[in-house]
Amino acid sequence: MKKIFKSTLLFFFVTLSLSAQNFTISGYITDSGSSETLISASVYENNSQRGTVSNSYGFYSLTLPAGNLEIDFSYVGYHTKQKSFKLSKDTTINISLIPNTVLNEVTVTGSASNNNIGARGTQMSAIEVPVTLIKKVPTIFGENDVLKVLQLLPGVQGGVEGSAGFYVRGGGPDENLFLLDGIPVYNVNHLGGMFSVFNADAIKNVTLYKGSFPARFGGRLSSVLDIRMYDGNNKKLKGNISVGLISSKFNLEGPLFSDKTTFNISARRTYYDLLAQPILALVAKNEDMFDKLSAGYYFYDLNAKISHKFSDKDRLYLSSYMGDDVIYANIREKYENTNDYKSEDRIQMNWDWGNMVHALRWNHIINNKLFMNTTASITRYRFDMKLGTTSEVTRKNPNSYEFSEMSLGYKSGIVDYGIKSDFDFSPHPNHDMKFGIGYTYHTFRPGVQAMQLKQIQDTIKQNNDTTFGNSNILGHETALYLEDNFSIGSVLKINPGLHYSAFMVQGQFYHSLQPRISMRALINDNFSFKAGYAMMSQYIHLLSNSSISLPTDLWVPVTKRIKPMNSHQYSAGVKYDLKKIAEFSAEGYYKSMHNLIEYKDGASFMGSNTGWEDKVSMGEGWAYGVELLAQRSFGKTTGWLGYTWSKTERLFNRPGQELNNGLIFPAKYDRRHDMSLVVSHTFNERIDLSGTVVYSTGNAGTLALQNYNGQVVPGFDYYNNPISANSLPYISQRNNYRLPDYFRVDLGVNFHKQLKYGKRTWNLSVYNATNHMNPYLIYTSYKYDQNYMTGESTSWRELTKLTIFTFIPSISYSYSF
């Protein structure tokens, strides 16, 4: 025991003496014009060839040997700043980088090769997309959309056309972790998935992880989308106002009272319901159907953030997001007989669903090597539907009064309360560590129905209230993680990590230890080989019947019968940074998924989780593929060219849970080929042009392509379905049909003009500029033909293609100041 103690002390003092020769440089990296912190900015010391990147709050810490240093501070789209000095003590250096506004191809700007996802970093299967490019990419109805742009990346698929669906490397829509300022968002879609909830005006940074997940992330199998909001400009008041075909939005930011406190607020709302009200009123008046008619649909998003700097070591952030979809209707019909009769009937509907996210963060620099961020948060998704009818009748001679009111309601949702602490620690020139702990208190609110009936007849009153459904389900989730990013010589860099999670629900306890590792072998300064492995576990499921996002989709936890999902993903590839031209990457992956759930044949979900365990089967899945990407993030021309070859399959062969007769079948969004080209070119300060070209193999679907003879079914409509009179449809297997290939070209142009007090921009864009008839869905239709001369008739079935999104032009106007 004494020998162990002495050895430990000796190791401690040796380490202390060695570390005494090292000193730490730390500080914040910000935008020179707004003091907005820059995420993943590169800090690179040229002599020792060691570096780091700023964290999610713009803080960096780099421990280096004493001596003469030459450090480059860089960020894509900004001028590189170099500092040369002699390091003899711990030093704080706060850096402000100047945006590159000069449209010159030879202007030297920050390169991504030195950050953690570049050629020198260990992280693979990750990509950062500049928000400026997201705003330029043409989308449907001209509405900037983060998820639709990310769908154009290799390894990401979008589901049905026009939707903001998100399918990453063969995973399902509920296997993606969407983080807004580090807090999960459960429902990321508006209007059935046509638009996402993320307002591009409020967003500072977007990073997508498709594999090799860092240990700090957990809870989903397939991807992590980390979105960070703007903090606010501490120099001056700035804003932006935009008006488009379907929505208007504004953004306002600036200092609050002093330059130590900033705010940023963004709001967006659609207004078709407001424009439709006069038309509905006119229809009701002319058609003489209703005395009052009011109905509509809209969605809104509100992002707000306040930050305060107490000192160089302490900062506080309060961020919020609220967004809803709302469908409403109010119909009134009145009738009055001047003699003795008067009646009034009403139908009212209020149907709304959406998210609420609030987070309070405290940043504290414990010392120049250790940074802490503590977050308390609440995130909620809720669905609330109310439908009511009232009828009132008054008679005279003799006097009588009748009143009846009936209302139906349905509520569901999920609420999470969370607290977590994350630490960044740089103990040594070759080590950058991250560790943390978090706890989440889940409240699952299954579908609860309520019915109320109230009747009055003269002096007799009658009331009936009925509520039925399931009680709230409570869950406790805990997570701990540790990861280390360390170098072995100048060639090899390794990022090992462990993520431990535990979940308790209804007396059932699950836990999982998930190893993660990624490594980089640097061939030269700009070329590297990378490999990684990640195990992930997931404790919640999304019950849904549809391929589009519906408000009745319900989140439910694991149970005694339904085990947690887990996955193992292996990936390897190369990264090459061809300076002043582009970055290139090629990556292959293999992912196995276990305890996946799918509905049994003929089963469906109707908005209640009652008995849902009996309606699903558990099985396995796997996906593998190759992804190629060429990306350019600087200069006049930016964008990327991406290609994916992939295959995704499922197997459900457990006894009593067989699907497809226990045989392998392709997943619904299995696509063999995906290609996308995204280009934005700035001609001058007045005009920039953007465009996208998308090609992919068609989605898989299940169709009855054959028939067999069967018995005549009494009461069947054989006139409209003549071929079914003596035959029944036969489905050979799940997803046995491949839809036609998908192709689309989008174009957009921006016209800018500098005004006396701001800048105005006109945007013209076209979705599906070639008017290609892409199938939204394929269905079977019955055709019938009769020869009236001979009396002979023939009938047949054929596949019919439904196309919704054809050539769609749009226009929008924005003014910034």
Short mmCIF file of N, CA and C in Angstrom, two decimals, residues 459-541:
data_model
loop_
_atom_site.label_atom_id
_atom_site.label_comp_id
_atom_site.label_asym_id
_atom_site.label_seq_id
_atom_site.Cartn_x
_atom_site.Cartn_y
_atom_site.Cartn_z
N THR A 459 -87.44 24.57 -17.76
CA THR A 459 -86.80 24.70 -16.43
C THR A 459 -85.99 23.46 -16.04
N ILE A 460 -85.92 22.48 -16.93
CA ILE A 460 -85.22 21.22 -16.62
C ILE A 460 -83.79 21.30 -17.18
N LYS A 461 -82.81 21.07 -16.32
CA LYS A 461 -81.40 21.12 -16.73
C LYS A 461 -80.76 19.75 -16.54
N GLN A 462 -79.84 19.44 -17.46
CA GLN A 462 -79.16 18.14 -17.39
C GLN A 462 -77.70 18.33 -17.85
N ASN A 463 -76.73 17.84 -17.07
CA ASN A 463 -75.31 17.95 -17.38
C ASN A 463 -74.65 16.58 -17.29
N ASN A 464 -73.80 16.29 -18.28
CA ASN A 464 -73.02 15.05 -18.29
C ASN A 464 -71.58 15.38 -18.67
N ASP A 465 -70.65 15.01 -17.82
CA ASP A 465 -69.23 15.19 -18.09
C ASP A 465 -68.54 13.83 -18.01
N THR A 466 -67.78 13.52 -19.05
CA THR A 466 -67.08 12.24 -19.09
C THR A 466 -65.65 12.47 -19.55
N THR A 467 -64.72 11.92 -18.80
CA THR A 467 -63.31 11.99 -19.17
C THR A 467 -62.73 10.58 -19.12
N PHE A 468 -62.04 10.19 -20.17
CA PHE A 468 -61.45 8.87 -20.18
C PHE A 468 -60.12 8.93 -20.92
N GLY A 469 -59.26 8.01 -20.56
CA GLY A 469 -57.90 7.98 -21.12
C GLY A 469 -56.94 7.48 -20.07
N ASN A 470 -55.66 7.65 -20.34
CA ASN A 470 -54.63 7.14 -19.44
C ASN A 470 -54.06 8.24 -18.57
N SER A 471 -53.58 7.87 -17.41
CA SER A 471 -52.91 8.81 -16.52
C SER A 471 -51.53 9.17 -17.07
N ASN A 472 -50.98 10.25 -16.55
CA ASN A 472 -49.64 10.64 -16.95
C ASN A 472 -48.63 9.55 -16.59
N ILE A 473 -47.64 9.40 -17.45
CA ILE A 473 -46.56 8.45 -17.21
C ILE A 473 -45.30 9.25 -16.90
N LEU A 474 -44.67 8.96 -15.77
CA LEU A 474 -43.50 9.70 -15.34
C LEU A 474 -42.24 8.89 -15.62
N GLY A 475 -41.21 9.59 -16.09
CA GLY A 475 -39.94 8.93 -16.38
C GLY A 475 -38.78 9.75 -15.85
N HIS A 476 -37.71 9.05 -15.45
CA HIS A 476 -36.51 9.70 -14.93
C HIS A 476 -35.33 9.25 -15.78
N GLU A 477 -34.61 10.21 -16.34
CA GLU A 477 -33.47 9.89 -17.20
C GLU A 477 -32.23 10.62 -16.70
N THR A 478 -31.15 9.88 -16.59
CA THR A 478 -29.88 10.42 -16.13
C THR A 478 -28.80 10.10 -17.14
N ALA A 479 -27.88 11.03 -17.35
CA ALA A 479 -26.79 10.80 -18.29
C ALA A 479 -25.49 11.37 -17.73
N LEU A 480 -24.39 10.64 -17.93
CA LEU A 480 -23.05 11.10 -17.60
C LEU A 480 -22.15 10.82 -18.79
N TYR A 481 -21.17 11.66 -19.00
CA TYR A 481 -20.28 11.42 -20.13
C TYR A 481 -18.88 11.93 -19.83
N LEU A 482 -17.93 11.37 -20.54
CA LEU A 482 -16.53 11.79 -20.47
C LEU A 482 -15.90 11.53 -21.83
N GLU A 483 -15.23 12.53 -22.36
CA GLU A 483 -14.51 12.34 -23.63
C GLU A 483 -13.19 13.10 -23.57
N ASP A 484 -12.22 12.58 -24.28
CA ASP A 484 -10.88 13.18 -24.29
C ASP A 484 -10.40 13.24 -25.74
N ASN A 485 -9.91 14.40 -26.12
CA ASN A 485 -9.36 14.59 -27.45
C ASN A 485 -7.85 14.77 -27.29
N PHE A 486 -7.07 13.74 -27.62
CA PHE A 486 -5.63 13.83 -27.35
C PHE A 486 -4.82 13.42 -28.58
N SER A 487 -3.60 13.92 -28.62
CA SER A 487 -2.70 13.67 -29.75
C SER A 487 -1.60 12.71 -29.34
N ILE A 488 -1.20 11.87 -30.29
CA ILE A 488 -0.04 11.00 -30.13
C ILE A 488 0.92 11.38 -31.27
N GLY A 489 1.88 12.20 -30.95
CA GLY A 489 2.74 12.74 -31.98
C GLY A 489 1.99 13.77 -32.82
N SER A 490 2.50 14.04 -34.00
CA SER A 490 1.87 15.02 -34.88
C SER A 490 0.92 14.39 -35.88
N VAL A 491 0.88 13.05 -35.94
CA VAL A 491 0.09 12.36 -36.96
C VAL A 491 -1.23 11.87 -36.40
N LEU A 492 -1.21 11.24 -35.26
CA LEU A 492 -2.38 10.55 -34.74
C LEU A 492 -3.09 11.39 -33.67
N LYS A 493 -4.40 11.50 -33.80
CA LYS A 493 -5.23 12.17 -32.82
C LYS A 493 -6.45 11.31 -32.57
N ILE A 494 -6.80 11.11 -31.30
CA ILE A 494 -7.86 10.17 -30.93
C ILE A 494 -8.85 10.88 -30.00
N ASN A 495 -10.12 10.58 -30.20
CA ASN A 495 -11.18 11.14 -29.35
C ASN A 495 -12.02 9.99 -28.79
N PRO A 496 -11.57 9.36 -27.67
CA PRO A 496 -12.38 8.32 -27.04
C PRO A 496 -13.38 8.94 -26.07
N GLY A 497 -14.45 8.22 -25.80
CA GLY A 497 -15.45 8.72 -24.86
C GLY A 497 -16.38 7.63 -24.38
N LEU A 498 -17.05 7.91 -23.28
CA LEU A 498 -18.06 7.02 -22.72
C LEU A 498 -19.29 7.85 -22.38
N HIS A 499 -20.45 7.30 -22.72
CA HIS A 499 -21.72 7.94 -22.37
C HIS A 499 -22.56 6.90 -21.63
N TYR A 500 -22.90 7.23 -20.39
CA TYR A 500 -23.73 6.33 -19.60
C TYR A 500 -25.10 6.97 -19.41
N SER A 501 -26.15 6.19 -19.67
CA SER A 501 -27.51 6.70 -19.48
C SER A 501 -28.35 5.67 -18.74
N ALA A 502 -29.30 6.18 -17.96
CA ALA A 502 -30.23 5.33 -17.21
C ALA A 502 -31.62 5.91 -17.33
N PHE A 503 -32.61 5.01 -17.40
CA PHE A 503 -34.00 5.44 -17.58
C PHE A 503 -34.90 4.57 -16.69
N MET A 504 -35.72 5.25 -15.90
CA MET A 504 -36.65 4.55 -15.03
C MET A 504 -38.07 4.99 -15.34
N VAL A 505 -38.96 4.02 -15.57
CA VAL A 505 -40.35 4.33 -15.87
C VAL A 505 -41.22 3.18 -15.37
N GLN A 506 -42.29 3.51 -14.63
CA GLN A 506 -43.26 2.53 -14.14
C GLN A 506 -42.59 1.32 -13.47
N GLY A 507 -41.57 1.61 -12.66
CA GLY A 507 -40.89 0.55 -11.93
C GLY A 507 -39.88 -0.22 -12.74
N GLN A 508 -39.73 0.10 -14.01
CA GLN A 508 -38.78 -0.60 -14.87
C GLN A 508 -37.51 0.25 -15.00
N PHE A 509 -36.33 -0.38 -14.85
CA PHE A 509 -35.06 0.34 -14.91
C PHE A 509 -34.22 -0.20 -16.06
N TYR A 510 -33.83 0.72 -16.94
CA TYR A 510 -32.92 0.38 -18.04
C TYR A 510 -31.69 1.27 -17.93
N HIS A 511 -30.55 0.72 -18.32
CA HIS A 511 -29.35 1.55 -18.37
C HIS A 511 -28.43 1.03 -19.47
N SER A 512 -27.50 1.90 -19.89
CA SER A 512 -26.65 1.56 -21.03
C SER A 512 -25.34 2.31 -20.93
N LEU A 513 -24.24 1.60 -21.14
CA LEU A 513 -22.91 2.20 -21.24
C LEU A 513 -22.51 2.18 -22.70
N GLN A 514 -22.34 3.36 -23.26
CA GLN A 514 -22.16 3.49 -24.71
C GLN A 514 -20.77 4.03 -25.03
N PRO A 515 -19.88 3.17 -25.51
CA PRO A 515 -18.54 3.64 -25.89
C PRO A 515 -18.57 4.39 -27.22
N ARG A 516 -17.73 5.38 -27.33
CA ARG A 516 -17.56 6.15 -28.57
C ARG A 516 -16.06 6.34 -28.80
N ILE A 517 -15.67 6.32 -30.06
CA ILE A 517 -14.27 6.62 -30.38
C ILE A 517 -14.18 7.09 -31.82
N SER A 518 -13.36 8.09 -32.03
CA SER A 518 -13.03 8.53 -33.38
C SER A 518 -11.55 8.88 -33.41
N MET A 519 -10.94 8.73 -34.57
CA MET A 519 -9.51 8.99 -34.68
C MET A 519 -9.19 9.60 -36.03
N ARG A 520 -8.05 10.28 -36.04
CA ARG A 520 -7.57 10.91 -37.28
C ARG A 520 -6.10 10.63 -37.44
N ALA A 521 -5.72 10.21 -38.65
CA ALA A 521 -4.31 10.04 -39.00
C ALA A 521 -4.00 11.09 -40.07
N LEU A 522 -3.14 12.03 -39.74
CA LEU A 522 -2.83 13.15 -40.63
C LEU A 522 -1.76 12.75 -41.62
N ILE A 523 -2.14 12.66 -42.90
CA ILE A 523 -1.18 12.29 -43.94
C ILE A 523 -0.27 13.47 -44.25
N ASN A 524 -0.89 14.64 -44.42
CA ASN A 524 -0.16 15.90 -44.53
C ASN A 524 -1.05 17.00 -43.95
N ASP A 525 -0.65 18.25 -44.11
CA ASP A 525 -1.37 19.34 -43.46
C ASP A 525 -2.84 19.42 -43.86
N ASN A 526 -3.18 18.94 -45.05
CA ASN A 526 -4.53 19.12 -45.56
C ASN A 526 -5.24 17.81 -45.90
N PHE A 527 -4.61 16.68 -45.61
CA PHE A 527 -5.20 15.39 -45.99
C PHE A 527 -5.12 14.45 -44.80
N SER A 528 -6.25 13.82 -44.48
CA SER A 528 -6.26 12.92 -43.33
C SER A 528 -7.20 11.75 -43.56
N PHE A 529 -6.92 10.68 -42.82
CA PHE A 529 -7.79 9.50 -42.78
C PHE A 529 -8.48 9.50 -41.43
N LYS A 530 -9.79 9.20 -41.42
CA LYS A 530 -10.56 9.20 -40.17
C LYS A 530 -11.37 7.91 -40.05
N ALA A 531 -11.61 7.51 -38.81
CA ALA A 531 -12.45 6.35 -38.54
C ALA A 531 -13.15 6.57 -37.20
N GLY A 532 -14.30 5.91 -37.04
CA GLY A 532 -15.04 6.10 -35.80
C GLY A 532 -16.03 5.00 -35.53
N TYR A 533 -16.42 4.91 -34.27
CA TYR A 533 -17.44 3.96 -33.82
C TYR A 533 -18.29 4.64 -32.75
N ALA A 534 -19.58 4.37 -32.77
CA ALA A 534 -20.47 4.93 -31.75
C ALA A 534 -21.60 3.96 -31.47
N MET A 535 -21.88 3.76 -30.20
CA MET A 535 -23.06 3.03 -29.77
C MET A 535 -24.05 4.04 -29.19
N MET A 536 -25.32 3.91 -29.57
CA MET A 536 -26.35 4.83 -29.11
C MET A 536 -27.54 4.04 -28.57
N SER A 537 -28.22 4.60 -27.56
CA SER A 537 -29.45 4.00 -27.02
C SER A 537 -30.56 5.04 -27.01
N GLN A 538 -31.79 4.57 -27.16
CA GLN A 538 -32.95 5.46 -27.20
C GLN A 538 -34.08 4.85 -26.38
N TYR A 539 -34.69 5.70 -25.50
CA TYR A 539 -35.68 5.21 -24.55
C TYR A 539 -37.11 5.67 -24.86
N ILE A 540 -37.31 6.41 -25.93
CA ILE A 540 -38.65 6.88 -26.28
C ILE A 540 -38.94 6.57 -27.74
N HIS A 541 -40.24 6.42 -28.04
CA HIS A 541 -40.69 6.12 -29.40
C HIS A 541 -41.76 7.12 -29.82
#
